[in-house]
mmCIF file of C-alpha atoms in Angstrom:
data_model
loop_
_atom_site.group_PDB
_atom_site.id
_atom_site.type_symbol
_atom_site.label_atom_id
_atom_site.label_comp_id
_atom_site.label_asym_id
_atom_site.label_seq_id
_atom_site.Cartn_x
_atom_site.Cartn_y
_atom_site.Cartn_z
ATOM 1 C CA MET A 1285 15.108 167.348 47.005
ATOM 2 C CA ALA A 1286 18.779 166.740 46.337
ATOM 3 C CA LYS A 1287 21.365 166.341 49.270
ATOM 4 C CA ARG A 1288 24.520 168.331 49.189
ATOM 5 C CA HIS A 1289 27.541 166.528 48.689
ATOM 6 C CA ALA A 1290 31.210 166.658 50.603
ATOM 7 C CA VAL A 1291 34.182 164.997 49.380
ATOM 8 C CA VAL A 1292 36.624 164.649 51.842
ATOM 9 C CA ALA A 1293 40.249 163.879 50.736
ATOM 10 C CA GLY A 1294 41.746 161.714 53.535
ATOM 11 C CA ALA A 1295 40.569 159.041 56.389
ATOM 12 C CA GLY A 1296 42.441 160.145 59.285
ATOM 13 C CA ILE A 1297 40.667 160.894 62.275
ATOM 14 C CA GLY A 1298 40.271 164.569 61.128
ATOM 15 C CA GLY A 1299 38.651 163.399 57.747
ATOM 16 C CA LEU A 1300 36.737 160.561 59.232
ATOM 17 C CA THR A 1301 35.197 163.230 62.153
ATOM 18 C CA ALA A 1302 34.112 165.465 59.682
ATOM 19 C CA ALA A 1303 32.501 163.224 57.419
ATOM 20 C CA LEU A 1304 30.533 161.712 60.083
ATOM 21 C CA ALA A 1305 29.640 165.597 61.420
ATOM 22 C CA LEU A 1306 28.478 166.387 58.032
ATOM 23 C CA HIS A 1307 26.570 162.849 57.391
ATOM 24 C CA ARG A 1308 24.616 163.996 60.794
ATOM 25 C CA ARG A 1309 24.185 167.217 59.365
ATOM 26 C CA GLY A 1310 22.238 165.593 56.312
ATOM 27 C CA TRP A 1311 25.160 165.831 53.972
ATOM 28 C CA ASP A 1312 26.006 163.024 51.614
ATOM 29 C CA VAL A 1313 29.629 162.255 51.730
ATOM 30 C CA THR A 1314 32.274 160.765 50.152
ATOM 31 C CA VAL A 1315 35.786 160.000 51.486
ATOM 32 C CA CYS A 1316 38.745 159.524 49.498
ATOM 33 C CA GLU A 1317 41.853 157.689 51.068
ATOM 34 C CA ARG A 1318 44.770 156.778 49.723
ATOM 35 C CA ALA A 1319 45.505 154.057 51.803
ATOM 36 C CA PRO A 1320 44.179 150.495 50.359
ATOM 37 C CA GLU A 1321 42.395 149.758 53.576
ATOM 38 C CA LEU A 1322 41.668 150.644 57.072
ATOM 39 C CA PRO A 1323 45.140 150.477 59.282
ATOM 40 C CA ALA A 1324 45.719 147.563 61.351
ATOM 41 C CA THR A 1325 48.415 149.058 63.064
ATOM 42 C CA GLY A 1326 49.835 152.441 64.520
ATOM 43 C CA ALA A 1327 50.220 154.782 67.514
ATOM 44 C CA GLY A 1328 47.868 155.673 70.158
ATOM 45 C CA ILE A 1329 46.063 159.304 70.173
ATOM 46 C CA GLY A 1330 45.434 161.409 73.312
ATOM 47 C CA LEU A 1331 41.915 162.645 73.823
ATOM 48 C CA ALA A 1332 42.289 165.974 76.086
ATOM 49 C CA PRO A 1333 38.915 167.219 77.429
ATOM 50 C CA ASN A 1334 38.344 169.695 74.504
ATOM 51 C CA ALA A 1335 38.302 167.090 72.008
ATOM 52 C CA LEU A 1336 35.814 164.902 73.906
ATOM 53 C CA ARG A 1337 33.367 168.108 74.299
ATOM 54 C CA ALA A 1338 33.649 168.242 70.188
ATOM 55 C CA LEU A 1339 33.353 164.517 70.055
ATOM 56 C CA ASP A 1340 30.222 164.371 72.509
ATOM 57 C CA ALA A 1341 28.538 167.393 70.174
ATOM 58 C CA ILE A 1342 28.235 165.008 67.425
ATOM 59 C CA GLY A 1343 27.278 162.265 69.436
ATOM 60 C CA VAL A 1344 30.487 159.937 69.353
ATOM 61 C CA ASP A 1345 31.290 158.020 72.644
ATOM 62 C CA ALA A 1346 35.524 157.821 72.500
ATOM 63 C CA ALA A 1347 35.373 155.702 75.429
ATOM 64 C CA ARG A 1348 32.513 153.377 74.267
ATOM 65 C CA ALA A 1349 34.907 153.229 70.851
ATOM 66 C CA ALA A 1350 38.385 152.405 72.377
ATOM 67 C CA GLY A 1351 38.116 151.503 76.079
ATOM 68 C CA SER A 1352 37.620 153.525 79.373
ATOM 69 C CA ARG A 1353 40.786 153.016 81.118
ATOM 70 C CA VAL A 1354 42.003 156.592 82.668
ATOM 71 C CA PRO A 1355 45.653 156.929 84.010
ATOM 72 C CA GLU A 1356 45.752 158.131 87.297
ATOM 73 C CA ALA A 1357 47.950 161.420 86.819
ATOM 74 C CA MET A 1358 49.992 163.165 83.973
ATOM 75 C CA GLY A 1359 53.342 165.112 84.537
ATOM 76 C CA VAL A 1360 56.518 165.263 83.661
ATOM 77 C CA ARG A 1361 59.680 163.421 84.790
ATOM 78 C CA ARG A 1362 63.579 163.993 84.565
ATOM 79 C CA SER A 1363 65.596 160.524 83.248
ATOM 80 C CA ASP A 1364 66.407 159.585 86.883
ATOM 81 C CA GLY A 1365 62.760 159.256 87.579
ATOM 82 C CA ARG A 1366 62.089 162.341 90.013
ATOM 83 C CA TRP A 1367 58.866 164.097 89.026
ATOM 84 C CA LEU A 1368 59.243 167.822 88.026
ATOM 85 C CA THR A 1369 55.366 168.196 87.791
ATOM 86 C CA ARG A 1370 52.611 165.993 88.242
ATOM 87 C CA VAL A 1371 48.698 166.546 87.848
ATOM 88 C CA ALA A 1372 46.072 164.019 89.190
ATOM 89 C CA THR A 1373 43.379 163.250 86.426
ATOM 90 C CA ALA A 1374 40.663 163.341 88.838
ATOM 91 C CA ASP A 1375 41.477 167.149 89.295
ATOM 92 C CA MET A 1376 41.768 167.382 85.816
ATOM 93 C CA ALA A 1377 38.172 165.854 85.807
ATOM 94 C CA ALA A 1378 36.974 168.309 88.448
ATOM 95 C CA ARG A 1379 38.155 171.302 86.502
ATOM 96 C CA TYR A 1380 37.458 170.304 82.968
ATOM 97 C CA GLY A 1381 34.295 168.259 83.433
ATOM 98 C CA THR A 1382 36.320 164.964 81.931
ATOM 99 C CA PRO A 1383 39.579 163.433 82.401
ATOM 100 C CA PRO A 1384 41.692 162.862 79.084
ATOM 101 C CA ILE A 1385 41.828 159.687 77.906
ATOM 102 C CA ALA A 1386 44.368 157.820 75.646
ATOM 103 C CA VAL A 1387 43.068 155.434 72.629
ATOM 104 C CA PRO A 1388 44.686 153.190 70.333
ATOM 105 C CA ARG A 1389 44.356 155.482 67.075
ATOM 106 C CA PRO A 1390 43.788 152.177 64.685
ATOM 107 C CA ALA A 1391 40.571 151.309 67.162
ATOM 108 C CA PHE A 1392 39.515 154.925 66.984
ATOM 109 C CA THR A 1393 39.478 155.320 63.144
ATOM 110 C CA ALA A 1394 37.862 152.304 62.950
ATOM 111 C CA ALA A 1395 34.648 153.199 65.213
ATOM 112 C CA LEU A 1396 34.558 156.312 63.316
ATOM 113 C CA ALA A 1397 34.595 154.525 59.920
ATOM 114 C CA ALA A 1398 32.144 152.124 61.068
ATOM 115 C CA ALA A 1399 29.591 155.132 61.925
ATOM 116 C CA LEU A 1400 29.816 156.158 58.162
ATOM 117 C CA PRO A 1401 26.997 155.262 55.370
ATOM 118 C CA PRO A 1402 27.548 151.965 53.490
ATOM 119 C CA GLY A 1403 29.926 153.084 50.404
ATOM 120 C CA ALA A 1404 30.990 156.180 51.975
ATOM 121 C CA LEU A 1405 34.505 155.339 52.467
ATOM 122 C CA ARG A 1406 36.682 155.119 49.279
ATOM 123 C CA TYR A 1407 40.044 153.186 50.028
ATOM 124 C CA GLY A 1408 42.883 153.534 47.304
ATOM 125 C CA THR A 1409 41.457 156.563 45.935
ATOM 126 C CA ALA A 1410 43.833 159.418 46.018
ATOM 127 C CA VAL A 1411 42.474 163.003 45.682
ATOM 128 C CA THR A 1412 44.545 164.301 42.966
ATOM 129 C CA GLY A 1413 43.006 167.795 42.433
ATOM 130 C CA VAL A 1414 39.840 169.922 42.940
ATOM 131 C CA ASP A 1415 38.826 172.219 40.120
ATOM 132 C CA LEU A 1416 37.070 175.138 41.158
ATOM 133 C CA THR A 1417 34.464 177.163 39.198
ATOM 134 C CA GLY A 1418 33.192 180.411 39.708
ATOM 135 C CA ALA A 1419 34.020 184.193 38.990
ATOM 136 C CA ASP A 1420 37.270 185.919 40.371
ATOM 137 C CA LEU A 1421 38.745 183.478 42.512
ATOM 138 C CA PRO A 1422 41.316 185.246 44.488
ATOM 139 C CA ASP A 1423 45.055 184.448 45.341
ATOM 140 C CA ALA A 1424 44.486 182.703 48.594
ATOM 141 C CA SER A 1425 48.112 182.610 49.034
ATOM 142 C CA VAL A 1426 48.351 186.194 49.632
ATOM 143 C CA PRO A 1427 47.716 187.207 53.475
ATOM 144 C CA GLY A 1428 45.289 189.816 54.366
ATOM 145 C CA VAL A 1429 42.300 188.481 52.081
ATOM 146 C CA ALA A 1430 39.033 189.667 53.413
ATOM 147 C CA VAL A 1431 37.313 187.158 55.467
ATOM 148 C CA PRO A 1432 33.242 188.102 55.392
ATOM 149 C CA ALA A 1433 31.095 187.082 58.410
ATOM 150 C CA LEU A 1434 28.615 184.305 57.874
ATOM 151 C CA GLY A 1435 25.756 185.407 56.008
ATOM 152 C CA ALA A 1436 27.759 187.978 53.938
ATOM 153 C CA PRO A 1437 28.671 187.499 49.888
ATOM 154 C CA ALA A 1438 31.239 185.175 49.580
ATOM 155 C CA ALA A 1439 34.568 187.066 48.606
ATOM 156 C CA ASP A 1440 35.470 184.502 46.408
ATOM 157 C CA GLY A 1441 32.540 185.047 44.063
ATOM 158 C CA VAL A 1442 32.203 181.171 44.051
ATOM 159 C CA THR A 1443 28.636 180.535 42.632
ATOM 160 C CA GLY A 1444 29.308 176.749 41.168
ATOM 161 C CA ARG A 1445 30.449 173.587 42.673
ATOM 162 C CA ALA A 1446 33.883 171.885 42.834
ATOM 163 C CA SER A 1447 34.953 169.073 40.752
ATOM 164 C CA VAL A 1448 37.487 166.673 42.322
ATOM 165 C CA ARG A 1449 40.040 164.472 40.590
ATOM 166 C CA THR A 1450 41.302 160.946 41.843
ATOM 167 C CA ALA A 1451 44.129 158.891 40.883
ATOM 168 C CA THR A 1452 41.748 156.195 39.861
ATOM 169 C CA GLY A 1453 40.202 158.367 37.281
ATOM 170 C CA GLN A 1454 36.958 158.861 39.162
ATOM 171 C CA GLU A 1455 35.471 162.283 39.385
ATOM 172 C CA PHE A 1456 33.078 163.452 42.115
ATOM 173 C CA THR A 1457 31.265 166.854 41.833
ATOM 174 C CA ALA A 1458 30.783 168.387 45.216
ATOM 175 C CA ASP A 1459 29.465 171.506 47.122
ATOM 176 C CA LEU A 1460 32.187 171.281 49.521
ATOM 177 C CA VAL A 1461 35.416 169.465 49.717
ATOM 178 C CA VAL A 1462 37.119 168.884 53.191
ATOM 179 C CA ALA A 1463 40.855 169.088 52.611
ATOM 180 C CA ALA A 1464 42.208 166.303 55.301
ATOM 181 C CA ASP A 1465 44.938 165.055 53.673
ATOM 182 C CA GLY A 1466 47.867 165.009 55.970
ATOM 183 C CA ILE A 1467 51.049 167.091 57.046
ATOM 184 C CA HIS A 1468 51.988 166.924 53.114
ATOM 185 C CA SER A 1469 48.574 167.994 52.170
ATOM 186 C CA PRO A 1470 49.181 168.053 48.165
ATOM 187 C CA LEU A 1471 45.772 170.380 48.219
ATOM 188 C CA ARG A 1472 47.792 172.835 50.332
ATOM 189 C CA ARG A 1473 50.428 172.789 48.290
ATOM 190 C CA ALA A 1474 48.277 173.400 45.110
ATOM 191 C CA HIS A 1475 45.949 176.069 46.274
ATOM 192 C CA PHE A 1476 48.354 178.193 48.410
ATOM 193 C CA PRO A 1477 51.584 177.856 46.199
ATOM 194 C CA ALA A 1478 53.390 180.796 47.790
ATOM 195 C CA HIS A 1479 53.081 179.595 51.392
ATOM 196 C CA PRO A 1480 56.694 178.368 52.922
ATOM 197 C CA GLY A 1481 55.163 174.940 53.868
ATOM 198 C CA LEU A 1482 56.924 172.638 56.473
ATOM 199 C CA HIS A 1483 59.408 173.681 59.095
ATOM 200 C CA TYR A 1484 61.645 171.045 60.641
ATOM 201 C CA LEU A 1485 61.676 171.113 64.183
ATOM 202 C CA GLY A 1486 65.165 169.426 64.680
ATOM 203 C CA GLU A 1487 63.780 166.065 66.234
ATOM 204 C CA THR A 1488 62.936 162.817 64.922
ATOM 205 C CA ALA A 1489 60.188 160.548 67.034
ATOM 206 C CA TRP A 1490 59.525 157.026 67.707
ATOM 207 C CA ARG A 1491 56.455 155.457 68.529
ATOM 208 C CA ALA A 1492 55.142 152.103 69.271
ATOM 209 C CA LEU A 1493 52.151 150.056 71.022
ATOM 210 C CA VAL A 1494 53.247 147.308 73.470
ATOM 211 C CA ASP A 1495 51.155 144.820 75.227
ATOM 212 C CA ALA A 1496 52.639 144.755 78.974
ATOM 213 C CA PRO A 1497 49.776 143.673 81.669
ATOM 214 C CA ASP A 1498 52.531 142.497 84.418
ATOM 215 C CA LEU A 1499 53.643 146.138 84.193
ATOM 216 C CA PRO A 1500 50.958 148.569 86.221
ATOM 217 C CA VAL A 1501 52.042 152.106 85.108
ATOM 218 C CA PRO A 1502 49.328 154.388 86.387
ATOM 219 C CA ALA A 1503 50.630 157.684 85.197
ATOM 220 C CA MET A 1504 50.661 159.274 82.001
ATOM 221 C CA SER A 1505 54.349 160.796 81.682
ATOM 222 C CA GLU A 1506 57.126 162.310 79.590
ATOM 223 C CA THR A 1507 60.617 162.264 80.632
ATOM 224 C CA TRP A 1508 63.308 165.055 79.871
ATOM 225 C CA GLY A 1509 66.722 164.354 79.379
ATOM 226 C CA ARG A 1510 69.250 166.268 77.303
ATOM 227 C CA GLY A 1511 68.168 166.473 73.905
ATOM 228 C CA GLU A 1512 66.185 163.460 74.213
ATOM 229 C CA ARG A 1513 62.284 162.561 75.904
ATOM 230 C CA PHE A 1514 60.495 159.561 76.402
ATOM 231 C CA GLY A 1515 56.680 159.230 77.081
ATOM 232 C CA VAL A 1516 54.834 156.461 78.255
ATOM 233 C CA THR A 1517 51.214 156.484 77.862
ATOM 234 C CA PRO A 1518 48.572 153.939 79.368
ATOM 235 C CA LEU A 1519 45.987 153.409 76.606
ATOM 236 C CA ALA A 1520 42.164 152.991 77.443
ATOM 237 C CA ASP A 1521 42.052 149.329 76.215
ATOM 238 C CA GLY A 1522 45.217 148.532 78.592
ATOM 239 C CA ARG A 1523 47.907 148.706 76.181
ATOM 240 C CA TYR A 1524 50.728 151.371 76.278
ATOM 241 C CA TYR A 1525 51.783 154.113 73.857
ATOM 242 C CA LEU A 1526 55.118 154.708 73.727
ATOM 243 C CA TYR A 1527 57.074 157.505 72.181
ATOM 244 C CA ALA A 1528 60.632 158.723 72.041
ATOM 245 C CA THR A 1529 62.364 161.933 70.412
ATOM 246 C CA ALA A 1530 65.940 163.094 69.803
ATOM 247 C CA ARG A 1531 67.710 165.769 68.292
ATOM 248 C CA VAL A 1532 69.244 164.814 65.140
ATOM 249 C CA PRO A 1533 69.619 165.670 61.284
ATOM 250 C CA ALA A 1534 66.666 165.314 59.627
ATOM 251 C CA GLY A 1535 66.496 162.024 57.706
ATOM 252 C CA THR A 1536 68.516 160.199 60.370
ATOM 253 C CA ARG A 1537 67.551 156.470 60.522
ATOM 254 C CA SER A 1538 68.934 153.568 62.240
ATOM 255 C CA ALA A 1539 69.249 149.744 61.171
ATOM 256 C CA ASP A 1540 67.452 148.849 64.018
ATOM 257 C CA PRO A 1541 64.693 151.281 65.759
ATOM 258 C CA ARG A 1542 64.462 149.063 68.384
ATOM 259 C CA ALA A 1543 68.026 148.637 69.485
ATOM 260 C CA GLU A 1544 68.290 152.548 68.921
ATOM 261 C CA LEU A 1545 65.489 152.958 71.394
ATOM 262 C CA ARG A 1546 67.438 150.676 73.835
ATOM 263 C CA ARG A 1547 70.472 152.489 73.046
ATOM 264 C CA ARG A 1548 69.509 155.572 73.818
ATOM 265 C CA PHE A 1549 66.882 154.967 76.859
ATOM 266 C CA GLY A 1550 67.925 151.850 78.425
ATOM 267 C CA ALA A 1551 69.566 153.230 81.237
ATOM 268 C CA TRP A 1552 66.736 155.688 82.254
ATOM 269 C CA HIS A 1553 64.066 155.210 85.201
ATOM 270 C CA ASP A 1554 61.671 152.474 85.741
ATOM 271 C CA PRO A 1555 59.209 151.463 83.782
ATOM 272 C CA ILE A 1556 61.361 152.299 80.604
ATOM 273 C CA PRO A 1557 63.644 149.861 80.633
ATOM 274 C CA ALA A 1558 60.807 146.865 80.885
ATOM 275 C CA LEU A 1559 58.899 148.933 78.323
ATOM 276 C CA LEU A 1560 61.627 148.816 75.915
ATOM 277 C CA GLU A 1561 62.301 144.744 76.637
ATOM 278 C CA ARG A 1562 58.587 144.474 75.248
ATOM 279 C CA VAL A 1563 59.356 147.004 72.293
ATOM 280 C CA GLY A 1564 62.305 144.501 71.697
ATOM 281 C CA ARG A 1565 59.597 141.758 70.984
ATOM 282 C CA LEU A 1566 58.118 143.790 68.210
ATOM 283 C CA ASP A 1567 58.637 143.411 64.488
ATOM 284 C CA ALA A 1568 60.930 146.567 63.598
ATOM 285 C CA ALA A 1569 58.334 147.492 61.222
ATOM 286 C CA ASP A 1570 56.057 148.052 64.296
ATOM 287 C CA VAL A 1571 58.029 150.888 65.608
ATOM 288 C CA LEU A 1572 57.364 153.921 63.506
ATOM 289 C CA GLN A 1573 59.815 156.819 63.337
ATOM 290 C CA ASN A 1574 58.897 160.321 61.617
ATOM 291 C CA ASP A 1575 61.112 163.295 61.769
ATOM 292 C CA LEU A 1576 58.663 166.056 63.377
ATOM 293 C CA HIS A 1577 57.716 168.980 61.235
ATOM 294 C CA ASP A 1578 54.987 171.937 61.562
ATOM 295 C CA LEU A 1579 53.611 174.489 59.516
ATOM 296 C CA ALA A 1580 56.228 177.017 59.121
ATOM 297 C CA ALA A 1581 53.670 180.123 59.008
ATOM 298 C CA PRO A 1582 49.875 180.115 59.676
ATOM 299 C CA LEU A 1583 47.983 179.765 56.285
ATOM 300 C CA PRO A 1584 46.485 183.143 54.985
ATOM 301 C CA ARG A 1585 43.107 181.530 55.497
ATOM 302 C CA LEU A 1586 41.576 177.632 55.924
ATOM 303 C CA HIS A 1587 39.533 177.680 53.153
ATOM 304 C CA HIS A 1588 39.603 178.586 49.323
ATOM 305 C CA GLY A 1589 36.738 178.261 47.328
ATOM 306 C CA ARG A 1590 34.624 175.590 48.163
ATOM 307 C CA ILE A 1591 37.820 173.650 49.336
ATOM 308 C CA ALA A 1592 38.317 173.952 53.448
ATOM 309 C CA TRP A 1593 41.383 172.516 55.418
ATOM 310 C CA LEU A 1594 41.754 171.005 58.306
ATOM 311 C CA GLY A 1595 44.022 168.955 61.060
ATOM 312 C CA ASP A 1596 47.543 168.604 59.789
ATOM 313 C CA ALA A 1597 46.586 169.806 56.320
ATOM 314 C CA ALA A 1598 45.547 172.996 57.952
ATOM 315 C CA HIS A 1599 47.653 173.789 60.891
ATOM 316 C CA ALA A 1600 50.691 171.041 61.388
ATOM 317 C CA MET A 1601 52.006 171.238 64.921
ATOM 318 C CA ALA A 1602 54.382 169.833 67.033
ATOM 319 C CA PRO A 1603 53.082 166.945 69.253
ATOM 320 C CA ASN A 1604 54.121 168.396 72.233
ATOM 321 C CA LEU A 1605 50.682 169.032 73.832
ATOM 322 C CA GLY A 1606 48.900 166.482 72.418
ATOM 323 C CA GLN A 1607 46.596 168.568 70.507
ATOM 324 C CA GLY A 1608 47.285 167.587 67.051
ATOM 325 C CA GLY A 1609 44.280 165.393 66.970
ATOM 326 C CA CYS A 1610 42.093 166.842 69.299
ATOM 327 C CA GLN A 1611 42.554 170.369 67.022
ATOM 328 C CA ALA A 1612 41.642 168.638 63.720
ATOM 329 C CA ILE A 1613 38.445 166.914 65.694
ATOM 330 C CA GLU A 1614 37.729 170.490 67.070
ATOM 331 C CA ASP A 1615 38.021 171.756 63.346
ATOM 332 C CA ALA A 1616 35.681 169.237 61.960
ATOM 333 C CA VAL A 1617 33.014 169.844 64.736
ATOM 334 C CA VAL A 1618 33.222 173.598 63.921
ATOM 335 C CA LEU A 1619 32.935 173.227 60.509
ATOM 336 C CA ALA A 1620 29.973 171.011 60.122
ATOM 337 C CA ARG A 1621 27.807 173.044 62.576
ATOM 338 C CA LEU A 1622 28.487 176.142 60.798
ATOM 339 C CA LEU A 1623 27.805 174.597 57.310
ATOM 340 C CA PRO A 1624 24.150 174.630 56.131
ATOM 341 C CA ALA A 1625 22.080 171.011 56.353
ATOM 342 C CA GLY A 1626 22.393 168.881 53.433
ATOM 343 C CA ASP A 1627 18.869 168.728 52.653
ATOM 344 C CA GLY A 1628 19.017 170.896 49.438
ATOM 345 C CA PRO A 1629 21.586 172.829 47.324
ATOM 346 C CA ASP A 1630 19.918 176.154 47.545
ATOM 347 C CA GLY A 1631 17.983 176.222 50.967
ATOM 348 C CA GLN A 1632 14.987 178.538 50.424
ATOM 349 C CA GLY A 1633 16.284 179.886 46.708
ATOM 350 C CA GLY A 1634 18.489 182.530 48.423
ATOM 351 C CA PRO A 1635 22.335 182.916 47.664
ATOM 352 C CA ASP A 1636 24.026 179.504 48.484
ATOM 353 C CA PRO A 1637 25.236 179.828 52.087
ATOM 354 C CA VAL A 1638 28.402 177.445 51.621
ATOM 355 C CA PRO A 1639 31.052 180.003 50.894
ATOM 356 C CA ALA A 1640 30.170 181.966 53.744
ATOM 357 C CA ALA A 1641 30.209 179.572 56.050
ATOM 358 C CA LEU A 1642 33.387 178.344 54.991
ATOM 359 C CA ALA A 1643 34.598 182.303 55.362
ATOM 360 C CA ALA A 1644 33.402 182.212 59.316
ATOM 361 C CA TYR A 1645 35.069 178.795 59.238
ATOM 362 C CA THR A 1646 37.847 180.364 59.101
ATOM 363 C CA ALA A 1647 37.425 183.059 61.196
ATOM 364 C CA ALA A 1648 36.465 180.471 64.006
ATOM 365 C CA ARG A 1649 39.460 178.522 63.941
ATOM 366 C CA ARG A 1650 42.433 180.268 62.477
ATOM 367 C CA ASP A 1651 43.482 182.341 65.451
ATOM 368 C CA ARG A 1652 42.849 179.359 67.852
ATOM 369 C CA THR A 1653 44.835 176.782 65.934
ATOM 370 C CA ASP A 1654 47.946 179.058 65.284
ATOM 371 C CA ALA A 1655 48.296 179.947 69.114
ATOM 372 C CA VAL A 1656 48.332 176.157 69.789
ATOM 373 C CA ARG A 1657 50.821 175.811 67.112
ATOM 374 C CA VAL A 1658 53.084 178.255 68.350
ATOM 375 C CA ARG A 1659 52.518 177.089 71.968
ATOM 376 C CA ALA A 1660 53.539 173.349 70.836
ATOM 377 C CA ARG A 1661 56.836 174.447 69.091
ATOM 378 C CA ARG A 1662 57.855 176.590 72.350
ATOM 379 C CA VAL A 1663 57.414 174.032 74.727
ATOM 380 C CA GLY A 1664 59.182 171.313 72.439
ATOM 381 C CA ARG A 1665 62.221 173.712 72.261
ATOM 382 C CA LEU A 1666 62.182 173.461 76.405
ATOM 383 C CA GLY A 1667 61.861 169.755 76.348
ATOM 384 C CA ALA A 1668 64.430 169.217 73.833
ATOM 385 C CA LEU A 1669 67.253 171.347 75.470
ATOM 386 C CA GLY A 1670 70.583 169.847 75.123
ATOM 387 C CA ASN A 1671 73.088 172.149 77.277
ATOM 388 C CA PRO A 1672 73.239 170.418 80.648
ATOM 389 C CA LEU A 1673 73.209 173.915 82.714
ATOM 390 C CA ALA A 1674 70.101 175.161 80.208
ATOM 391 C CA ALA A 1675 68.698 171.763 81.040
ATOM 392 C CA ALA A 1676 69.302 172.085 84.798
ATOM 393 C CA ALA A 1677 67.541 175.430 85.167
ATOM 394 C CA ARG A 1678 64.337 174.194 83.014
ATOM 395 C CA ASP A 1679 64.008 171.371 85.508
ATOM 396 C CA LEU A 1680 64.205 173.842 88.336
ATOM 397 C CA ALA A 1681 61.626 176.151 86.916
ATOM 398 C CA VAL A 1682 59.275 173.722 86.365
ATOM 399 C CA ARG A 1683 59.411 172.071 89.774
ATOM 400 C CA ALA A 1684 59.037 175.467 91.139
ATOM 401 C CA VAL A 1685 55.550 175.903 89.803
ATOM 402 C CA PRO A 1686 52.529 174.643 91.922
ATOM 403 C CA ALA A 1687 50.511 172.195 90.109
ATOM 404 C CA ARG A 1688 47.549 173.923 90.658
ATOM 405 C CA LEU A 1689 49.021 176.656 88.830
ATOM 406 C CA ALA A 1690 50.351 174.074 86.039
ATOM 407 C CA LEU A 1691 46.532 173.231 85.726
ATOM 408 C CA ARG A 1692 45.359 175.967 84.912
ATOM 409 C CA GLY A 1693 47.978 177.167 82.323
ATOM 410 C CA MET A 1694 46.059 174.552 80.222
ATOM 411 C CA ASP A 1695 42.776 176.424 80.481
ATOM 412 C CA ASP A 1696 42.850 178.195 77.256
ATOM 413 C CA LEU A 1697 43.255 174.454 75.654
ATOM 414 C CA PHE A 1698 40.994 172.495 77.219
ATOM 415 C CA ASN A 1699 38.452 175.284 77.770
ATOM 416 C CA GLY A 1700 38.719 176.543 74.600
ATOM 417 C CA PHE A 1701 36.546 174.628 72.390
ATOM 418 C CA ARG A 1702 33.325 176.713 71.635
ATOM 419 C CA LEU A 1703 30.543 175.635 69.097
ATOM 420 C CA PRO A 1704 29.300 178.704 67.065
ATOM 421 C CA GLY A 1705 25.684 179.765 68.026
#
């Protein structure tokens, strides 16, 4: 019997996780990625306990894939080095069952890609459009479209399959299309034309990976200044993931990002100056810079016809909670769990269960991901305060919260992942 076929647009962490989860559910998968090859450089990604539990549900051991080093603590500091809040990762492990880890994004995506069947991943193959068949497709850009429960008839009346077009001229027929095509998602724009799109958060961000074996940095930290932040994350493979933000007009760029980072942060507390010295040894192209955006408003739903959106394409959020990639992983695992097994297009000859499963996916994920998006935006506003009095009041307020209460405040994030029954 023919297997169900899924086409995944985008080979980032969310797309690859979805492809692997569906593959292990018995689906045939084709992953279309616009980049010509697997990226060899990039930044890091933090995997919080919720993401690690989701990965475990599909048999992925992130530590085995990219290293097992765990920082001793994580917290927030002032630019003079004083800790505002600090939590031991051992306490996090005791509360949530596992400590967070941070891994190099290229190594992690390579491990996910290697677990897919041969030929599933098509580089240099951008998805340019998806044609949906079926009767009475609703306008998914209109809020308030009813979402049926799993097992109920599909709201959009879809009875056919999706036709996927690519920039190379290849076309694929699919029972499901996973739109994991990133923060600027062309598929989101095409199928939700009335949505306002992205919202600039007022900050630009720099990211880099450095080797510094002579600089033992045991804690994962983010330092708050006035309108600027600097993050240091020990990675599981022994390197360091560095990031920095500053409030600037959109599109602001310097001739040399390495010099710009030294100018802004070179006088901050140790080990930031020494780490910036390592950044100075990198090629300028190895220091990534991106303006920060999130989705201006939630999508009315996370599916349309046979297309399901996940990750940044579905709910782009500020990186302030370290949950963007984690929520993409949750999306992928929940989506695969709700869909039927891939061993036959019509199951027992009854109604096609795929459309109702996608409606259940929206019901399972939309509210959680939007709550995280809103919270990440609020935390970013707090960290980026530029007024001296406001920043001083912020620092006093954060210092006044006991570490145990600060940890408890993460319960909804780290314990919020649930697999559907």
